[in-house]
PDB file of C-alpha atoms in Angstrom:
ATOM      1  CA  MET A   1      92.732  91.606 143.597  1.00 50.00           C
ATOM      2  CA  MET A   2      94.372  88.861 145.588  1.00 53.00           C
ATOM      3  CA  LYS A   3      98.080  88.645 146.161  1.00 60.00           C
ATOM      4  CA  PRO A   4      99.773  85.597 144.571  1.00 58.00           C
ATOM      5  CA  ASP A   5     100.392  83.966 147.966  1.00 59.00           C
ATOM      6  CA  GLU A   6      96.768  84.348 149.144  1.00 60.00           C
ATOM      7  CA  SER A   7      94.151  81.678 148.742  1.00 60.00           C
ATOM      8  CA  ILE A   8      90.411  81.375 149.194  1.00 59.00           C
ATOM      9  CA  GLN A   9      88.675  78.229 150.299  1.00 63.00           C
ATOM     10  CA  ILE A  10      85.120  77.404 149.314  1.00 59.00           C
ATOM     11  CA  PHE A  11      83.450  74.300 150.589  1.00 63.00           C
ATOM     12  CA  VAL A  12      80.796  72.855 148.330  1.00 59.00           C
ATOM     13  CA  PRO A  13      78.761  70.091 149.975  1.00 61.00           C
ATOM     14  CA  LEU A  14      79.041  67.401 147.318  1.00 63.00           C
ATOM     15  CA  LYS A  15      78.853  63.670 147.949  1.00 66.00           C
ATOM     16  CA  VAL A  16      80.907  61.096 146.089  1.00 68.00           C
ATOM     17  CA  ARG A  17      79.579  57.601 145.572  1.00 69.00           C
ATOM     18  CA  LYS A  18      80.595  54.739 143.340  1.00 68.00           C
ATOM     19  CA  GLN A  19      78.528  53.881 140.297  1.00 65.00           C
ATOM     20  CA  ASN A  20      79.717  51.139 137.955  1.00 69.00           C
ATOM     21  CA  GLY A  21      83.019  51.135 139.823  1.00 69.00           C
ATOM     22  CA  ARG A  22      83.638  54.829 139.092  1.00 69.00           C
ATOM     23  CA  PRO A  23      83.203  57.746 141.476  1.00 65.00           C
ATOM     24  CA  LYS A  24      80.110  59.854 140.843  1.00 65.00           C
ATOM     25  CA  ILE A  25      79.756  63.319 142.338  1.00 64.00           C
ATOM     26  CA  MET A  26      76.284  63.980 143.684  1.00 64.00           C
ATOM     27  CA  PRO A  27      74.736  67.356 144.559  1.00 61.00           C
ATOM     28  CA  PRO A  28      73.607  68.093 148.127  1.00 61.00           C
ATOM     29  CA  SER A  29      70.364  66.482 149.254  1.00 62.00           C
ATOM     30  CA  THR A  30      68.836  69.971 149.467  1.00 62.00           C
ATOM     31  CA  TYR A  31      69.529  70.593 145.775  1.00 58.00           C
ATOM     32  CA  LEU A  32      66.445  71.684 143.878  1.00 57.00           C
ATOM     33  CA  PRO A  33      66.574  72.165 140.111  1.00 53.00           C
ATOM     34  CA  SER A  34      65.299  75.458 138.783  1.00 51.00           C
ATOM     35  CA  GLU A  35      61.546  75.746 138.424  1.00 52.00           C
ATOM     36  CA  ASP A  36      61.687  76.087 134.658  1.00 47.00           C
ATOM     37  CA  ARG A  37      63.956  73.005 134.359  1.00 43.00           C
ATOM     38  CA  THR A  38      66.401  74.852 132.084  1.00 42.00           C
ATOM     39  CA  GLN A  39      69.345  74.684 134.475  1.00 47.00           C
ATOM     40  CA  ASP A  40      71.903  72.153 133.280  1.00 54.00           C
ATOM     41  CA  PRO A  41      71.867  69.292 135.831  1.00 60.00           C
ATOM     42  CA  HIS A  42      75.529  68.489 135.147  1.00 76.00           C
ATOM     43  CA  ILE A  43      76.987  71.778 136.312  1.00 81.00           C
ATOM     44  CA  LEU A  44      77.618  70.762 139.937  1.00 80.00           C
ATOM     45  CA  ARG A  45      79.190  67.482 138.878  1.00 83.00           C
ATOM     46  CA  ALA A  46      81.407  69.215 136.316  1.00 89.00           C
ATOM     47  CA  ILE A  47      82.593  71.779 138.868  1.00 88.00           C
ATOM     48  CA  GLY A  48      83.281  69.038 141.416  1.00 86.00           C
ATOM     49  CA  ARG A  49      85.180  66.981 138.846  1.00 91.00           C
ATOM     50  CA  ALA A  50      87.240  70.026 137.830  1.00 93.00           C
ATOM     51  CA  TRP A  51      88.173  70.675 141.454  1.00 91.00           C
ATOM     52  CA  GLY A  52      89.175  67.037 141.850  1.00 92.00           C
ATOM     53  CA  TRP A  53      91.380  67.260 138.764  1.00 94.00           C
ATOM     54  CA  ARG A  54      92.905  70.506 140.003  1.00 93.00           C
ATOM     55  CA  ARG A  55      93.744  68.964 143.386  1.00 91.00           C
ATOM     56  CA  ARG A  56      95.322  65.936 141.706  1.00 92.00           C
ATOM     57  CA  MET A  57      97.458  68.177 139.500  1.00 93.00           C
ATOM     58  CA  GLU A  58      98.477  70.404 142.413  1.00 92.00           C
ATOM     59  CA  ALA A  59      99.439  67.289 144.395  1.00 92.00           C
ATOM     60  CA  GLY A  60     101.814  66.347 141.585  1.00 93.00           C
ATOM     61  CA  GLU A  61      99.891  63.248 140.520  1.00 93.00           C
ATOM     62  CA  PHE A  62      99.943  64.600 136.956  1.00 94.00           C
ATOM     63  CA  ASN A  63     102.481  66.948 135.413  1.00 93.00           C
ATOM     64  CA  THR A  64     100.410  67.995 132.419  1.00 95.00           C
ATOM     65  CA  VAL A  65      96.811  68.158 131.273  1.00 95.00           C
ATOM     66  CA  THR A  66      97.775  65.563 128.658  1.00 95.00           C
ATOM     67  CA  ASP A  67      98.766  63.120 131.410  1.00 95.00           C
ATOM     68  CA  LEU A  68      95.539  63.828 133.288  1.00 95.00           C
ATOM     69  CA  ALA A  69      93.412  63.373 130.171  1.00 94.00           C
ATOM     70  CA  LYS A  70      95.024  60.016 129.437  1.00 95.00           C
ATOM     71  CA  ALA A  71      94.473  58.884 133.032  1.00 94.00           C
ATOM     72  CA  VAL A  72      90.779  59.794 133.047  1.00 93.00           C
ATOM     73  CA  GLY A  73      90.192  58.537 129.508  1.00 93.00           C
ATOM     74  CA  LEU A  74      88.968  61.802 128.032  1.00 93.00           C
ATOM     75  CA  ALA A  75      90.169  64.068 125.235  1.00 93.00           C
ATOM     76  CA  GLU A  76      92.822  66.571 126.284  1.00 94.00           C
ATOM     77  CA  ARG A  77      90.780  69.457 124.865  1.00 93.00           C
ATOM     78  CA  HIS A  78      87.745  68.425 126.929  1.00 92.00           C
ATOM     79  CA  VAL A  79      89.765  68.076 130.143  1.00 94.00           C
ATOM     80  CA  SER A  80      91.556  71.373 129.549  1.00 93.00           C
ATOM     81  CA  ARG A  81      88.282  73.224 128.993  1.00 93.00           C
ATOM     82  CA  GLN A  82      86.474  71.595 131.937  1.00 93.00           C
ATOM     83  CA  LEU A  83      89.446  72.195 134.242  1.00 94.00           C
ATOM     84  CA  ARG A  84      88.753  75.925 133.928  1.00 93.00           C
ATOM     85  CA  LEU A  85      85.666  75.420 136.110  1.00 93.00           C
ATOM     86  CA  ALA A  86      87.979  74.975 139.101  1.00 92.00           C
ATOM     87  CA  TYR A  87      88.985  78.619 138.628  1.00 90.00           C
ATOM     88  CA  LEU A  88      85.570  80.251 138.764  1.00 91.00           C
ATOM     89  CA  ALA A  89      85.344  83.207 141.127  1.00 91.00           C
ATOM     90  CA  PRO A  90      84.266  82.300 144.677  1.00 89.00           C
ATOM     91  CA  GLY A  91      81.230  84.579 144.383  1.00 86.00           C
ATOM     92  CA  VAL A  92      80.115  82.876 141.185  1.00 86.00           C
ATOM     93  CA  LEU A  93      80.501  79.442 142.757  1.00 84.00           C
ATOM     94  CA  LYS A  94      78.525  80.478 145.803  1.00 80.00           C
ATOM     95  CA  ARG A  95      75.667  81.874 143.727  1.00 80.00           C
ATOM     96  CA  LEU A  96      75.577  78.826 141.463  1.00 78.00           C
ATOM     97  CA  VAL A  97      75.758  76.241 144.226  1.00 73.00           C
ATOM     98  CA  TYR A  98      73.774  77.815 147.061  1.00 69.00           C
ATOM     99  CA  LYS A  99      71.498  80.464 145.621  1.00 64.00           C
ATOM    100  CA  ARG A 100      70.852  78.969 142.161  1.00 61.00           C
ATOM    101  CA  GLU A 101      70.057  82.440 140.841  1.00 60.00           C
ATOM    102  CA  VAL A 102      70.697  81.474 137.245  1.00 57.00           C
ATOM    103  CA  PRO A 103      67.718  79.879 135.512  1.00 47.00           C
ATOM    104  CA  ALA A 104      69.873  78.725 132.593  1.00 57.00           C
ATOM    105  CA  VAL A 105      73.642  78.624 132.288  1.00 69.00           C
ATOM    106  CA  THR A 106      75.620  76.215 130.155  1.00 76.00           C
ATOM    107  CA  LEU A 107      78.900  74.494 130.920  1.00 82.00           C
ATOM    108  CA  LEU A 108      80.325  76.009 127.744  1.00 85.00           C
ATOM    109  CA  LYS A 109      79.476  79.507 128.965  1.00 85.00           C
ATOM    110  CA  LEU A 110      80.933  78.794 132.402  1.00 88.00           C
ATOM    111  CA  THR A 111      84.202  77.479 130.979  1.00 90.00           C
ATOM    112  CA  ASP A 112      84.524  80.617 128.844  1.00 90.00           C
ATOM    113  CA  VAL A 113      83.739  82.890 131.795  1.00 90.00           C
ATOM    114  CA  ALA A 114      86.275  81.093 134.017  1.00 91.00           C
ATOM    115  CA  ALA A 115      89.077  82.490 131.835  1.00 90.00           C
ATOM    116  CA  LEU A 116      88.094  86.045 132.843  1.00 92.00           C
ATOM    117  CA  PRO A 117      89.337  87.893 135.942  1.00 93.00           C
ATOM    118  CA  TRP A 118      87.215  87.154 139.010  1.00 92.00           C
ATOM    119  CA  HIS A 119      85.744  90.657 139.172  1.00 92.00           C
ATOM    120  CA  ALA A 120      84.373  90.338 135.614  1.00 92.00           C
ATOM    121  CA  GLN A 121      82.830  86.872 136.000  1.00 90.00           C
ATOM    122  CA  PRO A 122      79.582  87.575 137.915  1.00 87.00           C
ATOM    123  CA  GLU A 123      78.197  90.026 135.378  1.00 86.00           C
ATOM    124  CA  ARG A 124      78.889  87.595 132.514  1.00 85.00           C
ATOM    125  CA  VAL A 125      77.168  84.701 134.297  1.00 83.00           C
ATOM    126  CA  PHE A 126      74.279  86.424 136.042  1.00 77.00           C
ATOM    127  CA  ASP A 127      73.314  89.285 133.706  1.00 70.00           C
TER     128      ASP A 127
END
């Protein structure tokens, strides 16, 4: 377990580009979808978006999830659920982003798993 004042940094090589005037998060150029094509192609973007939202909230740009949801034009429930992705365990993020060990994992499953303690997350995602 980590102490409350400790932090872990994970760097995910995502690119941001504008599309229709809105930022779009792109996976690394080395990204290869799973061979069986069952991996959800939106997972990396959703994780990147969640981290962006988390940083904006931590910077004080928004005081509540309600304020954030209004600013990004999405339902509060959707934003609240997706924001959980910014709290996935570092080991889970690394395996999802770099190793792509999971042939099929849904965003819904990941948002549910993100509510668990870090030590319990890998077995729920990868088993």
